[in-house]
Amino acid sequence: MRVYNFSAGPAVLPEEVLKEAADEMLDYKGTGMSVMEMSHRSKAYDTIIKEAEQDLRDIMNIPDNYKVLFLQGGASQFFAEVPMNLMKNKKAAYIITGQWAKKAWQEAKIYGEAIDVASSADKTFSYIPDCSDLDIPEDADYVYICENNTIYGTKFWQLPNTKGKTLVADVSSCFLSEPVDVTKYGVIYGGVQKNVGPAGVVIAIIREDLITDDVLPGTPTMLKWKTQADNDSLYNTPPCYGIYICGKVFKWIKKMGGLEAMKAHNEKKAKILYDFLDQSKLFKGTVEKKDRSLMNVPFVTGNEELDAKFVKEAKAAGFENLKGHRTVGGMRASIYNAMPIEGVEKLVEFMKKFEAENC
Protein backbone atom coordinates (compact mmCIF):
# COMPACT_ATOMS: atom_id res chain seq x y z
CA MET A 1 0.00 0.00 0.00
CA ARG A 2 1.33 3.45 -0.92
CA VAL A 3 1.49 5.98 1.89
CA TYR A 4 0.87 9.71 1.77
CA ASN A 5 4.45 10.95 1.45
CA PHE A 6 4.93 14.52 2.71
CA SER A 7 8.73 14.43 2.37
CA ALA A 8 10.50 17.67 1.46
CA GLY A 9 12.78 15.77 -0.93
CA PRO A 10 13.35 13.29 -2.37
CA ALA A 11 9.63 13.60 -2.62
CA VAL A 12 6.43 12.13 -3.99
CA LEU A 13 6.28 11.54 -7.75
CA PRO A 14 3.15 11.09 -9.89
CA GLU A 15 2.00 7.48 -9.58
CA GLU A 16 1.26 7.44 -13.29
CA VAL A 17 4.91 8.27 -14.03
CA LEU A 18 6.20 5.56 -11.71
CA LYS A 19 3.96 2.96 -13.34
CA GLU A 20 5.12 3.96 -16.83
CA ALA A 21 8.75 3.73 -15.75
CA ALA A 22 8.09 0.32 -14.20
CA ASP A 23 6.53 -0.92 -17.43
CA GLU A 24 9.60 0.23 -19.36
CA MET A 25 12.21 -0.92 -16.85
CA LEU A 26 13.34 -4.03 -18.76
CA ASP A 27 12.58 -2.92 -22.29
CA TYR A 28 12.33 0.74 -23.26
CA LYS A 29 10.25 1.03 -26.45
CA GLY A 30 11.57 -2.12 -28.07
CA THR A 31 15.27 -1.43 -27.45
CA GLY A 32 15.51 -4.59 -25.36
CA MET A 33 17.16 -2.71 -22.53
CA SER A 34 16.41 -0.33 -19.67
CA VAL A 35 17.14 3.39 -19.95
CA MET A 36 19.53 2.72 -17.06
CA GLU A 37 21.59 0.54 -19.38
CA MET A 38 21.64 2.44 -22.65
CA SER A 39 24.41 4.67 -23.98
CA HIS A 40 23.83 8.39 -23.55
CA ARG A 41 25.10 8.68 -27.15
CA SER A 42 22.45 6.30 -28.50
CA LYS A 43 19.64 7.39 -30.80
CA ALA A 44 17.04 6.30 -28.23
CA TYR A 45 18.56 8.39 -25.46
CA ASP A 46 19.10 11.36 -27.76
CA THR A 47 15.36 11.37 -28.33
CA ILE A 48 14.67 11.15 -24.57
CA ILE A 49 16.82 14.14 -23.59
CA LYS A 50 15.75 16.30 -26.55
CA GLU A 51 12.06 15.62 -25.89
CA ALA A 52 12.57 16.42 -22.21
CA GLU A 53 14.11 19.78 -23.07
CA GLN A 54 11.42 20.64 -25.60
CA ASP A 55 8.61 19.70 -23.21
CA LEU A 56 10.16 21.86 -20.48
CA ARG A 57 10.48 24.75 -22.93
CA ASP A 58 6.82 24.33 -23.86
CA ILE A 59 5.63 24.15 -20.24
CA MET A 60 7.60 27.21 -19.10
CA ASN A 61 7.47 29.14 -22.38
CA ILE A 62 11.26 29.45 -22.27
CA PRO A 63 12.55 32.00 -24.80
CA ASP A 64 15.01 30.92 -27.48
CA ASN A 65 17.81 33.02 -25.95
CA TYR A 66 17.89 30.80 -22.84
CA LYS A 67 19.76 27.51 -22.62
CA VAL A 68 18.36 24.54 -20.74
CA LEU A 69 21.03 22.43 -19.03
CA PHE A 70 20.59 19.06 -17.30
CA LEU A 71 23.43 18.89 -14.78
CA GLN A 72 24.73 16.93 -11.80
CA GLY A 73 26.04 17.89 -8.37
CA GLY A 74 22.86 19.05 -6.69
CA ALA A 75 21.81 22.61 -6.03
CA SER A 76 24.60 22.74 -3.43
CA GLN A 77 27.26 22.40 -6.12
CA PHE A 78 25.48 25.11 -8.09
CA PHE A 79 26.06 27.45 -5.14
CA ALA A 80 29.69 27.51 -6.32
CA GLU A 81 28.93 27.43 -10.04
CA VAL A 82 27.03 30.72 -9.84
CA PRO A 83 29.98 32.86 -8.64
CA MET A 84 32.46 30.86 -10.74
CA ASN A 85 30.55 31.75 -13.89
CA LEU A 86 29.09 35.16 -13.04
CA MET A 87 31.42 37.02 -10.66
CA LYS A 88 33.20 39.22 -13.21
CA ASN A 89 33.51 42.09 -10.72
CA LYS A 90 33.96 39.74 -7.77
CA LYS A 91 30.86 41.19 -6.12
CA ALA A 92 27.29 39.93 -5.67
CA ALA A 93 24.20 40.67 -3.57
CA TYR A 94 22.47 37.91 -1.61
CA ILE A 95 19.04 37.95 0.06
CA ILE A 96 19.14 35.57 3.03
CA THR A 97 15.74 34.02 3.65
CA GLY A 98 16.71 30.57 4.88
CA GLN A 99 19.37 27.94 5.25
CA TRP A 100 19.91 27.32 1.53
CA ALA A 101 20.26 31.00 0.64
CA LYS A 102 22.66 31.32 3.57
CA LYS A 103 24.75 28.38 2.35
CA ALA A 104 24.85 29.82 -1.17
CA TRP A 105 25.96 33.17 0.26
CA GLN A 106 28.70 31.54 2.33
CA GLU A 107 29.90 29.59 -0.71
CA ALA A 108 30.03 32.75 -2.82
CA LYS A 109 32.27 34.39 -0.20
CA ILE A 110 35.01 31.96 -1.25
CA TYR A 111 35.11 33.56 -4.69
CA GLY A 112 34.46 37.24 -4.06
CA GLU A 113 32.55 39.79 -2.02
CA ALA A 114 29.11 38.38 -1.29
CA ILE A 115 26.99 41.06 0.36
CA ASP A 116 23.98 40.31 2.54
CA VAL A 117 21.56 43.02 1.31
CA ALA A 118 18.47 41.71 3.16
CA SER A 119 17.70 38.97 5.65
CA SER A 120 14.86 37.49 7.67
CA ALA A 121 17.16 35.72 10.14
CA ASP A 122 15.93 38.04 12.93
CA LYS A 123 12.62 36.13 13.05
CA THR A 124 13.90 32.63 12.24
CA PHE A 125 13.26 33.14 8.53
CA SER A 126 9.50 33.25 9.06
CA TYR A 127 8.93 36.02 6.50
CA ILE A 128 10.30 37.53 3.28
CA PRO A 129 11.95 40.93 3.80
CA ASP A 130 10.91 44.01 1.82
CA CYS A 131 13.02 43.89 -1.34
CA SER A 132 11.55 46.89 -3.16
CA ASP A 133 14.49 49.24 -2.56
CA LEU A 134 17.61 47.29 -1.63
CA ASP A 135 21.06 48.81 -1.32
CA ILE A 136 22.56 46.89 -4.24
CA PRO A 137 26.12 47.89 -5.15
CA GLU A 138 26.52 49.50 -8.58
CA ASP A 139 29.15 46.95 -9.56
CA ALA A 140 27.31 43.85 -8.29
CA ASP A 141 27.37 41.05 -10.85
CA TYR A 142 24.02 39.59 -9.79
CA VAL A 143 21.34 39.40 -7.10
CA TYR A 144 20.63 35.96 -5.63
CA ILE A 145 17.51 34.53 -4.02
CA CYS A 146 16.17 31.16 -2.94
CA GLU A 147 12.64 31.70 -4.19
CA ASN A 148 10.85 29.10 -2.06
CA ASN A 149 12.29 28.15 1.28
CA THR A 150 11.79 24.44 1.83
CA ILE A 151 12.71 24.39 5.52
CA TYR A 152 10.91 27.53 6.69
CA GLY A 153 7.94 27.53 4.32
CA THR A 154 8.24 31.01 2.83
CA LYS A 155 7.94 32.14 -0.79
CA PHE A 156 8.86 35.26 -2.77
CA TRP A 157 5.48 36.27 -4.18
CA GLN A 158 7.07 39.42 -5.57
CA LEU A 159 10.55 39.29 -7.02
CA PRO A 160 13.12 41.73 -5.64
CA ASN A 161 13.91 45.00 -7.35
CA THR A 162 17.42 44.16 -8.56
CA LYS A 163 18.12 47.71 -9.83
CA GLY A 164 18.84 46.26 -13.25
CA LYS A 165 21.19 43.55 -12.03
CA THR A 166 20.87 39.92 -13.12
CA LEU A 167 18.53 37.89 -10.93
CA VAL A 168 19.67 34.37 -10.02
CA ALA A 169 17.04 32.16 -8.37
CA ASP A 170 17.22 28.75 -6.74
CA VAL A 171 13.72 27.39 -7.37
CA SER A 172 14.35 23.82 -6.20
CA SER A 173 11.18 23.50 -4.13
CA CYS A 174 8.76 25.53 -6.28
CA PHE A 175 9.95 24.40 -9.72
CA LEU A 176 6.98 23.89 -12.10
CA SER A 177 4.42 24.61 -9.37
CA GLU A 178 3.04 27.71 -11.11
CA PRO A 179 3.54 29.82 -14.25
CA VAL A 180 6.77 31.84 -14.35
CA ASP A 181 8.06 34.68 -16.52
CA VAL A 182 11.51 33.36 -17.41
CA THR A 183 12.58 36.73 -18.84
CA LYS A 184 12.67 38.25 -15.35
CA TYR A 185 15.62 36.02 -14.46
CA GLY A 186 19.16 35.60 -15.70
CA VAL A 187 19.44 32.16 -14.16
CA ILE A 188 16.75 29.82 -12.81
CA TYR A 189 17.97 26.55 -11.38
CA GLY A 190 16.91 23.79 -9.06
CA GLY A 191 17.56 20.30 -7.82
CA VAL A 192 14.71 18.22 -9.22
CA GLN A 193 14.17 15.91 -6.24
CA LYS A 194 11.45 18.03 -4.69
CA ASN A 195 8.93 18.62 -7.45
CA VAL A 196 10.22 17.22 -10.73
CA GLY A 197 12.10 13.93 -10.49
CA PRO A 198 14.55 11.73 -8.59
CA ALA A 199 17.63 13.10 -6.83
CA GLY A 200 20.73 13.49 -8.97
CA VAL A 201 19.67 16.07 -11.56
CA VAL A 202 19.92 19.86 -11.50
CA ILE A 203 18.08 21.79 -14.20
CA ALA A 204 19.46 25.22 -15.05
CA ILE A 205 17.80 27.74 -17.37
CA ILE A 206 20.40 30.36 -18.25
CA ARG A 207 20.26 33.41 -20.50
CA GLU A 208 22.75 32.94 -23.31
CA ASP A 209 24.66 36.18 -22.76
CA LEU A 210 25.65 34.88 -19.30
CA ILE A 211 27.28 31.77 -20.77
CA THR A 212 30.84 32.77 -21.72
CA ASP A 213 34.47 31.72 -21.45
CA ASP A 214 35.00 34.61 -19.03
CA VAL A 215 34.86 32.64 -15.79
CA LEU A 216 36.90 32.80 -12.60
CA PRO A 217 40.42 31.37 -12.88
CA GLY A 218 40.53 27.78 -11.68
CA THR A 219 36.92 26.99 -12.58
CA PRO A 220 36.85 23.27 -13.42
CA THR A 221 35.97 22.44 -17.03
CA MET A 222 32.90 20.50 -15.87
CA LEU A 223 31.56 23.49 -13.93
CA LYS A 224 31.80 25.98 -16.79
CA TRP A 225 28.31 26.55 -18.12
CA LYS A 226 29.75 27.05 -21.62
CA THR A 227 31.20 23.54 -21.55
CA GLN A 228 27.78 22.09 -20.79
CA ALA A 229 25.87 24.39 -23.16
CA ASP A 230 28.21 23.72 -26.09
CA ASN A 231 27.72 19.99 -25.58
CA ASP A 232 23.93 20.01 -25.02
CA SER A 233 24.38 18.66 -21.46
CA LEU A 234 26.31 15.67 -22.87
CA TYR A 235 29.91 16.72 -22.20
CA ASN A 236 30.13 13.67 -19.96
CA THR A 237 27.64 10.95 -19.08
CA PRO A 238 24.66 12.80 -17.62
CA PRO A 239 22.28 11.41 -14.96
CA CYS A 240 20.46 9.56 -17.72
CA TYR A 241 17.73 7.79 -15.79
CA GLY A 242 16.90 10.85 -13.69
CA ILE A 243 16.51 12.97 -16.82
CA TYR A 244 14.27 10.27 -18.32
CA ILE A 245 11.97 10.44 -15.27
CA CYS A 246 11.96 14.26 -15.39
CA GLY A 247 10.88 13.99 -19.02
CA LYS A 248 7.96 11.81 -18.01
CA VAL A 249 6.96 14.32 -15.33
CA PHE A 250 7.02 17.12 -17.93
CA LYS A 251 4.64 15.11 -20.11
CA TRP A 252 2.43 14.46 -17.06
CA ILE A 253 2.28 18.21 -16.34
CA LYS A 254 1.30 18.87 -19.95
CA LYS A 255 -1.41 16.22 -19.71
CA MET A 256 -2.71 17.75 -16.45
CA GLY A 257 -3.13 21.13 -18.14
CA GLY A 258 0.23 22.86 -17.71
CA LEU A 259 1.42 25.29 -15.06
CA GLU A 260 -1.88 27.17 -14.71
CA ALA A 261 -3.51 23.87 -13.75
CA MET A 262 -0.64 23.04 -11.40
CA LYS A 263 -1.04 26.40 -9.66
CA ALA A 264 -4.81 25.91 -9.19
CA HIS A 265 -4.21 22.38 -7.87
CA ASN A 266 -1.54 23.60 -5.45
CA GLU A 267 -3.56 26.59 -4.22
CA LYS A 268 -6.51 24.33 -3.46
CA LYS A 269 -4.36 21.91 -1.45
CA ALA A 270 -2.59 24.66 0.47
CA LYS A 271 -5.87 26.41 1.31
CA ILE A 272 -7.26 23.24 2.89
CA LEU A 273 -4.27 22.96 5.21
CA TYR A 274 -3.78 26.66 5.97
CA ASP A 275 -7.50 27.19 6.66
CA PHE A 276 -7.36 24.43 9.25
CA LEU A 277 -4.17 25.78 10.85
CA ASP A 278 -5.69 29.28 11.10
CA GLN A 279 -8.65 28.04 13.17
CA SER A 280 -6.98 25.20 15.08
CA LYS A 281 -6.75 25.36 18.86
CA LEU A 282 -3.69 23.10 18.89
CA PHE A 283 -1.71 23.53 15.67
CA LYS A 284 -0.20 26.80 14.48
CA GLY A 285 1.54 27.77 11.26
CA THR A 286 4.93 29.43 11.67
CA VAL A 287 5.03 31.75 8.64
CA GLU A 288 3.63 35.23 8.09
CA LYS A 289 0.47 34.78 6.02
CA LYS A 290 1.54 37.00 3.12
CA ASP A 291 4.70 34.94 2.59
CA ARG A 292 3.34 31.42 2.89
CA SER A 293 4.61 28.78 0.49
CA LEU A 294 2.21 26.60 -1.48
CA MET A 295 4.76 23.79 -1.38
CA ASN A 296 6.07 23.53 2.19
CA VAL A 297 3.84 24.08 5.22
CA PRO A 298 5.60 24.09 8.61
CA PHE A 299 3.51 23.98 11.79
CA VAL A 300 3.88 23.30 15.52
CA THR A 301 1.81 22.53 18.61
CA GLY A 302 4.06 24.59 20.86
CA ASN A 303 5.05 21.48 22.81
CA GLU A 304 7.99 19.36 21.62
CA GLU A 305 6.68 16.18 23.23
CA LEU A 306 3.29 16.66 21.59
CA ASP A 307 5.00 17.34 18.25
CA ALA A 308 6.89 14.04 18.55
CA LYS A 309 3.69 12.22 19.49
CA PHE A 310 1.92 13.65 16.47
CA VAL A 311 4.68 12.60 14.06
CA LYS A 312 4.72 9.09 15.52
CA GLU A 313 0.96 8.61 15.37
CA ALA A 314 0.75 10.17 11.91
CA LYS A 315 3.32 7.70 10.62
CA ALA A 316 1.33 4.80 12.06
CA ALA A 317 -1.72 6.16 10.24
CA GLY A 318 0.07 6.23 6.86
CA PHE A 319 1.32 9.83 6.77
CA GLU A 320 5.08 9.74 6.18
CA ASN A 321 7.86 12.32 6.61
CA LEU A 322 5.96 14.96 8.59
CA LYS A 323 8.79 15.68 10.99
CA GLY A 324 10.16 19.20 10.60
CA HIS A 325 13.72 19.88 9.48
CA ARG A 326 16.28 19.11 12.16
CA THR A 327 17.23 22.81 12.42
CA VAL A 328 13.72 23.98 13.35
CA GLY A 329 11.78 21.01 14.72
CA GLY A 330 7.99 20.83 14.72
CA MET A 331 6.25 19.46 11.65
CA ARG A 332 6.28 20.18 7.95
CA ALA A 333 3.97 18.97 5.21
CA SER A 334 5.47 19.26 1.73
CA ILE A 335 2.59 19.20 -0.73
CA TYR A 336 4.27 19.23 -4.12
CA ASN A 337 2.54 18.84 -7.50
CA ALA A 338 2.24 15.06 -7.21
CA MET A 339 0.55 15.12 -3.80
CA PRO A 340 -3.16 14.50 -4.46
CA ILE A 341 -5.77 16.74 -2.85
CA GLU A 342 -7.05 13.64 -1.08
CA GLY A 343 -3.71 13.37 0.76
CA VAL A 344 -4.10 16.84 2.26
CA GLU A 345 -7.76 16.24 3.11
CA LYS A 346 -6.88 13.01 4.89
CA LEU A 347 -4.03 14.74 6.77
CA VAL A 348 -6.39 17.47 8.01
CA GLU A 349 -8.89 14.82 9.11
CA PHE A 350 -6.13 13.16 11.12
CA MET A 351 -5.02 16.50 12.60
CA LYS A 352 -8.59 17.23 13.71
CA LYS A 353 -8.78 13.83 15.40
CA PHE A 354 -5.40 14.35 17.08
CA GLU A 355 -6.47 17.79 18.28
CA ALA A 356 -9.69 16.42 19.78
CA GLU A 357 -7.73 13.75 21.65
CA ASN A 358 -4.95 16.04 22.92
CA CYS A 359 -6.49 19.42 23.62
Coordinates of C-alpha atoms in Angstrom, one line a residue:
M1 CA 0.0 0.0 0.0
R2 CA 1.3 3.5 -0.9
V3 CA 1.5 6.0 1.9
Y4 CA 0.9 9.7 1.8
N5 CA 4.4 10.9 1.5
F6 CA 4.9 14.5 2.7
S7 CA 8.7 14.4 2.4
A8 CA 10.5 17.7 1.5
G9 CA 12.8 15.8 -0.9
P10 CA 13.3 13.3 -2.4
A11 CA 9.6 13.6 -2.6
V12 CA 6.4 12.1 -4.0
L13 CA 6.3 11.5 -7.8
P14 CA 3.2 11.1 -9.9
E15 CA 2.0 7.5 -9.6
E16 CA 1.3 7.4 -13.3
V17 CA 4.9 8.3 -14.0
L18 CA 6.2 5.6 -11.7
K19 CA 4.0 3.0 -13.3
E20 CA 5.1 4.0 -16.8
A21 CA 8.7 3.7 -15.8
A22 CA 8.1 0.3 -14.2
D23 CA 6.5 -0.9 -17.4
E24 CA 9.6 0.2 -19.4
M25 CA 12.2 -0.9 -16.9
L26 CA 13.3 -4.0 -18.8
D27 CA 12.6 -2.9 -22.3
Y28 CA 12.3 0.7 -23.3
K29 CA 10.3 1.0 -26.4
G30 CA 11.6 -2.1 -28.1
T31 CA 15.3 -1.4 -27.5
G32 CA 15.5 -4.6 -25.4
M33 CA 17.2 -2.7 -22.5
S34 CA 16.4 -0.3 -19.7
V35 CA 17.1 3.4 -20.0
M36 CA 19.5 2.7 -17.1
E37 CA 21.6 0.5 -19.4
M38 CA 21.6 2.4 -22.7
S39 CA 24.4 4.7 -24.0
H40 CA 23.8 8.4 -23.6
R41 CA 25.1 8.7 -27.1
S42 CA 22.5 6.3 -28.5
K43 CA 19.6 7.4 -30.8
A44 CA 17.0 6.3 -28.2
Y45 CA 18.6 8.4 -25.5
D46 CA 19.1 11.4 -27.8
T47 CA 15.4 11.4 -28.3
I48 CA 14.7 11.1 -24.6
I49 CA 16.8 14.1 -23.6
K50 CA 15.7 16.3 -26.6
E51 CA 12.1 15.6 -25.9
A52 CA 12.6 16.4 -22.2
E53 CA 14.1 19.8 -23.1
Q54 CA 11.4 20.6 -25.6
D55 CA 8.6 19.7 -23.2
L56 CA 10.2 21.9 -20.5
R57 CA 10.5 24.7 -22.9
D58 CA 6.8 24.3 -23.9
I59 CA 5.6 24.1 -20.2
M60 CA 7.6 27.2 -19.1
N61 CA 7.5 29.1 -22.4
I62 CA 11.3 29.5 -22.3
P63 CA 12.5 32.0 -24.8
D64 CA 15.0 30.9 -27.5
N65 CA 17.8 33.0 -25.9
Y66 CA 17.9 30.8 -22.8
K67 CA 19.8 27.5 -22.6
V68 CA 18.4 24.5 -20.7
L69 CA 21.0 22.4 -19.0
F70 CA 20.6 19.1 -17.3
L71 CA 23.4 18.9 -14.8
Q72 CA 24.7 16.9 -11.8
G73 CA 26.0 17.9 -8.4
G74 CA 22.9 19.0 -6.7
A75 CA 21.8 22.6 -6.0
S76 CA 24.6 22.7 -3.4
Q77 CA 27.3 22.4 -6.1
F78 CA 25.5 25.1 -8.1
F79 CA 26.1 27.5 -5.1
A80 CA 29.7 27.5 -6.3
E81 CA 28.9 27.4 -10.0
V82 CA 27.0 30.7 -9.8
P83 CA 30.0 32.9 -8.6
M84 CA 32.5 30.9 -10.7
N85 CA 30.5 31.7 -13.9
L86 CA 29.1 35.2 -13.0
M87 CA 31.4 37.0 -10.7
K88 CA 33.2 39.2 -13.2
N89 CA 33.5 42.1 -10.7
K90 CA 34.0 39.7 -7.8
K91 CA 30.9 41.2 -6.1
A92 CA 27.3 39.9 -5.7
A93 CA 24.2 40.7 -3.6
Y94 CA 22.5 37.9 -1.6
I95 CA 19.0 38.0 0.1
I96 CA 19.1 35.6 3.0
T97 CA 15.7 34.0 3.6
G98 CA 16.7 30.6 4.9
Q99 CA 19.4 27.9 5.2
W100 CA 19.9 27.3 1.5
A101 CA 20.3 31.0 0.6
K102 CA 22.7 31.3 3.6
K103 CA 24.7 28.4 2.4
A104 CA 24.8 29.8 -1.2
W105 CA 26.0 33.2 0.3
Q106 CA 28.7 31.5 2.3
E107 CA 29.9 29.6 -0.7
A108 CA 30.0 32.8 -2.8
K109 CA 32.3 34.4 -0.2
I110 CA 35.0 32.0 -1.2
Y111 CA 35.1 33.6 -4.7
G112 CA 34.5 37.2 -4.1
E113 CA 32.5 39.8 -2.0
A114 CA 29.1 38.4 -1.3
I115 CA 27.0 41.1 0.4
D116 CA 24.0 40.3 2.5
V117 CA 21.6 43.0 1.3
A118 CA 18.5 41.7 3.2
S119 CA 17.7 39.0 5.6
S120 CA 14.9 37.5 7.7
A121 CA 17.2 35.7 10.1
D122 CA 15.9 38.0 12.9
K123 CA 12.6 36.1 13.1
T124 CA 13.9 32.6 12.2
F125 CA 13.3 33.1 8.5
S126 CA 9.5 33.3 9.1
Y127 CA 8.9 36.0 6.5
I128 CA 10.3 37.5 3.3
P129 CA 12.0 40.9 3.8
D130 CA 10.9 44.0 1.8
C131 CA 13.0 43.9 -1.3
S132 CA 11.5 46.9 -3.2
D133 CA 14.5 49.2 -2.6
L134 CA 17.6 47.3 -1.6
D135 CA 21.1 48.8 -1.3
I136 CA 22.6 46.9 -4.2
P137 CA 26.1 47.9 -5.2
E138 CA 26.5 49.5 -8.6
D139 CA 29.1 46.9 -9.6
A140 CA 27.3 43.9 -8.3
D141 CA 27.4 41.1 -10.8
Y142 CA 24.0 39.6 -9.8
V143 CA 21.3 39.4 -7.1
Y144 CA 20.6 36.0 -5.6
I145 CA 17.5 34.5 -4.0
C146 CA 16.2 31.2 -2.9
E147 CA 12.6 31.7 -4.2
N148 CA 10.8 29.1 -2.1
N149 CA 12.3 28.1 1.3
T150 CA 11.8 24.4 1.8
I151 CA 12.7 24.4 5.5
Y152 CA 10.9 27.5 6.7
G153 CA 7.9 27.5 4.3
T154 CA 8.2 31.0 2.8
K155 CA 7.9 32.1 -0.8
F156 CA 8.9 35.3 -2.8
W157 CA 5.5 36.3 -4.2
Q158 CA 7.1 39.4 -5.6
L159 CA 10.6 39.3 -7.0
P160 CA 13.1 41.7 -5.6
N161 CA 13.9 45.0 -7.4
T162 CA 17.4 44.2 -8.6
K163 CA 18.1 47.7 -9.8
G164 CA 18.8 46.3 -13.2
K165 CA 21.2 43.6 -12.0
T166 CA 20.9 39.9 -13.1
L167 CA 18.5 37.9 -10.9
V168 CA 19.7 34.4 -10.0
A169 CA 17.0 32.2 -8.4
D170 CA 17.2 28.7 -6.7
V171 CA 13.7 27.4 -7.4
S172 CA 14.3 23.8 -6.2
S173 CA 11.2 23.5 -4.1
C174 CA 8.8 25.5 -6.3
F175 CA 9.9 24.4 -9.7
L176 CA 7.0 23.9 -12.1
S177 CA 4.4 24.6 -9.4
E178 CA 3.0 27.7 -11.1
P179 CA 3.5 29.8 -14.3
V180 CA 6.8 31.8 -14.3
D181 CA 8.1 34.7 -16.5
V182 CA 11.5 33.4 -17.4
T183 CA 12.6 36.7 -18.8
K184 CA 12.7 38.3 -15.3
Y185 CA 15.6 36.0 -14.5
G186 CA 19.2 35.6 -15.7
V187 CA 19.4 32.2 -14.2
I188 CA 16.7 29.8 -12.8
Y189 CA 18.0 26.5 -11.4
G190 CA 16.9 23.8 -9.1
G191 CA 17.6 20.3 -7.8
V192 CA 14.7 18.2 -9.2
Q193 CA 14.2 15.9 -6.2
K194 CA 11.4 18.0 -4.7
N195 CA 8.9 18.6 -7.4
V196 CA 10.2 17.2 -10.7
G197 CA 12.1 13.9 -10.5
P198 CA 14.5 11.7 -8.6
A199 CA 17.6 13.1 -6.8
G200 CA 20.7 13.5 -9.0
V201 CA 19.7 16.1 -11.6
V202 CA 19.9 19.9 -11.5
I203 CA 18.1 21.8 -14.2
A204 CA 19.5 25.2 -15.1
I205 CA 17.8 27.7 -17.4
I206 CA 20.4 30.4 -18.3
R207 CA 20.3 33.4 -20.5
E208 CA 22.8 32.9 -23.3
D209 CA 24.7 36.2 -22.8
L210 CA 25.6 34.9 -19.3
I211 CA 27.3 31.8 -20.8
T212 CA 30.8 32.8 -21.7
D213 CA 34.5 31.7 -21.4
D214 CA 35.0 34.6 -19.0
V215 CA 34.9 32.6 -15.8
L216 CA 36.9 32.8 -12.6
P217 CA 40.4 31.4 -12.9
G218 CA 40.5 27.8 -11.7
T219 CA 36.9 27.0 -12.6
P220 CA 36.8 23.3 -13.4
T221 CA 36.0 22.4 -17.0
M222 CA 32.9 20.5 -15.9
L223 CA 31.6 23.5 -13.9
K224 CA 31.8 26.0 -16.8
W225 CA 28.3 26.5 -18.1
K226 CA 29.7 27.0 -21.6
T227 CA 31.2 23.5 -21.5
Q228 CA 27.8 22.1 -20.8
A229 CA 25.9 24.4 -23.2
D230 CA 28.2 23.7 -26.1
N231 CA 27.7 20.0 -25.6
D232 CA 23.9 20.0 -25.0
S233 CA 24.4 18.7 -21.5
L234 CA 26.3 15.7 -22.9
Y235 CA 29.9 16.7 -22.2
N236 CA 30.1 13.7 -20.0
T237 CA 27.6 10.9 -19.1
P238 CA 24.7 12.8 -17.6
P239 CA 22.3 11.4 -15.0
C240 CA 20.5 9.6 -17.7
Y241 CA 17.7 7.8 -15.8
G242 CA 16.9 10.8 -13.7
I243 CA 16.5 13.0 -16.8
Y244 CA 14.3 10.3 -18.3
I245 CA 12.0 10.4 -15.3
C246 CA 12.0 14.3 -15.4
G247 CA 10.9 14.0 -19.0
K248 CA 8.0 11.8 -18.0
V249 CA 7.0 14.3 -15.3
F250 CA 7.0 17.1 -17.9
K251 CA 4.6 15.1 -20.1
W252 CA 2.4 14.5 -17.1
I253 CA 2.3 18.2 -16.3
K254 CA 1.3 18.9 -20.0
K255 CA -1.4 16.2 -19.7
M256 CA -2.7 17.8 -16.5
G257 CA -3.1 21.1 -18.1
G258 CA 0.2 22.9 -17.7
L259 CA 1.4 25.3 -15.1
E260 CA -1.9 27.2 -14.7
A261 CA -3.5 23.9 -13.8
M262 CA -0.6 23.0 -11.4
K263 CA -1.0 26.4 -9.7
A264 CA -4.8 25.9 -9.2
H265 CA -4.2 22.4 -7.9
N266 CA -1.5 23.6 -5.4
E267 CA -3.6 26.6 -4.2
K268 CA -6.5 24.3 -3.5
K269 CA -4.4 21.9 -1.5
A270 CA -2.6 24.7 0.5
K271 CA -5.9 26.4 1.3
I272 CA -7.3 23.2 2.9
L273 CA -4.3 23.0 5.2
Y274 CA -3.8 26.7 6.0
D275 CA -7.5 27.2 6.7
F276 CA -7.4 24.4 9.2
L277 CA -4.2 25.8 10.9
D278 CA -5.7 29.3 11.1
Q279 CA -8.6 28.0 13.2
S280 CA -7.0 25.2 15.1
K281 CA -6.7 25.4 18.9
L282 CA -3.7 23.1 18.9
F283 CA -1.7 23.5 15.7
K284 CA -0.2 26.8 14.5
G285 CA 1.5 27.8 11.3
T286 CA 4.9 29.4 11.7
V287 CA 5.0 31.7 8.6
E288 CA 3.6 35.2 8.1
K289 CA 0.5 34.8 6.0
K290 CA 1.5 37.0 3.1
D291 CA 4.7 34.9 2.6
R292 CA 3.3 31.4 2.9
S293 CA 4.6 28.8 0.5
L294 CA 2.2 26.6 -1.5
M295 CA 4.8 23.8 -1.4
N296 CA 6.1 23.5 2.2
V297 CA 3.8 24.1 5.2
P298 CA 5.6 24.1 8.6
F299 CA 3.5 24.0 11.8
V300 CA 3.9 23.3 15.5
T301 CA 1.8 22.5 18.6
G302 CA 4.1 24.6 20.9
N303 CA 5.1 21.5 22.8
E304 CA 8.0 19.4 21.6
E305 CA 6.7 16.2 23.2
L306 CA 3.3 16.7 21.6
D307 CA 5.0 17.3 18.3
A308 CA 6.9 14.0 18.6
K309 CA 3.7 12.2 19.5
F310 CA 1.9 13.7 16.5
V311 CA 4.7 12.6 14.1
K312 CA 4.7 9.1 15.5
E313 CA 1.0 8.6 15.4
A314 CA 0.8 10.2 11.9
K315 CA 3.3 7.7 10.6
A316 CA 1.3 4.8 12.1
A317 CA -1.7 6.2 10.2
G318 CA 0.1 6.2 6.9
F319 CA 1.3 9.8 6.8
E320 CA 5.1 9.7 6.2
N321 CA 7.9 12.3 6.6
L322 CA 6.0 15.0 8.6
K323 CA 8.8 15.7 11.0
G324 CA 10.2 19.2 10.6
H325 CA 13.7 19.9 9.5
R326 CA 16.3 19.1 12.2
T327 CA 17.2 22.8 12.4
V328 CA 13.7 24.0 13.4
G329 CA 11.8 21.0 14.7
G330 CA 8.0 20.8 14.7
M331 CA 6.2 19.5 11.6
R332 CA 6.3 20.2 8.0
A333 CA 4.0 19.0 5.2
S334 CA 5.5 19.3 1.7
I335 CA 2.6 19.2 -0.7
Y336 CA 4.3 19.2 -4.1
N337 CA 2.5 18.8 -7.5
A338 CA 2.2 15.1 -7.2
M339 CA 0.5 15.1 -3.8
P340 CA -3.2 14.5 -4.5
I341 CA -5.8 16.7 -2.8
E342 CA -7.1 13.6 -1.1
G343 CA -3.7 13.4 0.8
V344 CA -4.1 16.8 2.3
E345 CA -7.8 16.2 3.1
K346 CA -6.9 13.0 4.9
L347 CA -4.0 14.7 6.8
V348 CA -6.4 17.5 8.0
E349 CA -8.9 14.8 9.1
F350 CA -6.1 13.2 11.1
M351 CA -5.0 16.5 12.6
K352 CA -8.6 17.2 13.7
K353 CA -8.8 13.8 15.4
F354 CA -5.4 14.3 17.1
E355 CA -6.5 17.8 18.3
A356 CA -9.7 16.4 19.8
E357 CA -7.7 13.7 21.6
N358 CA -5.0 16.0 22.9
C359 CA -6.5 19.4 23.6

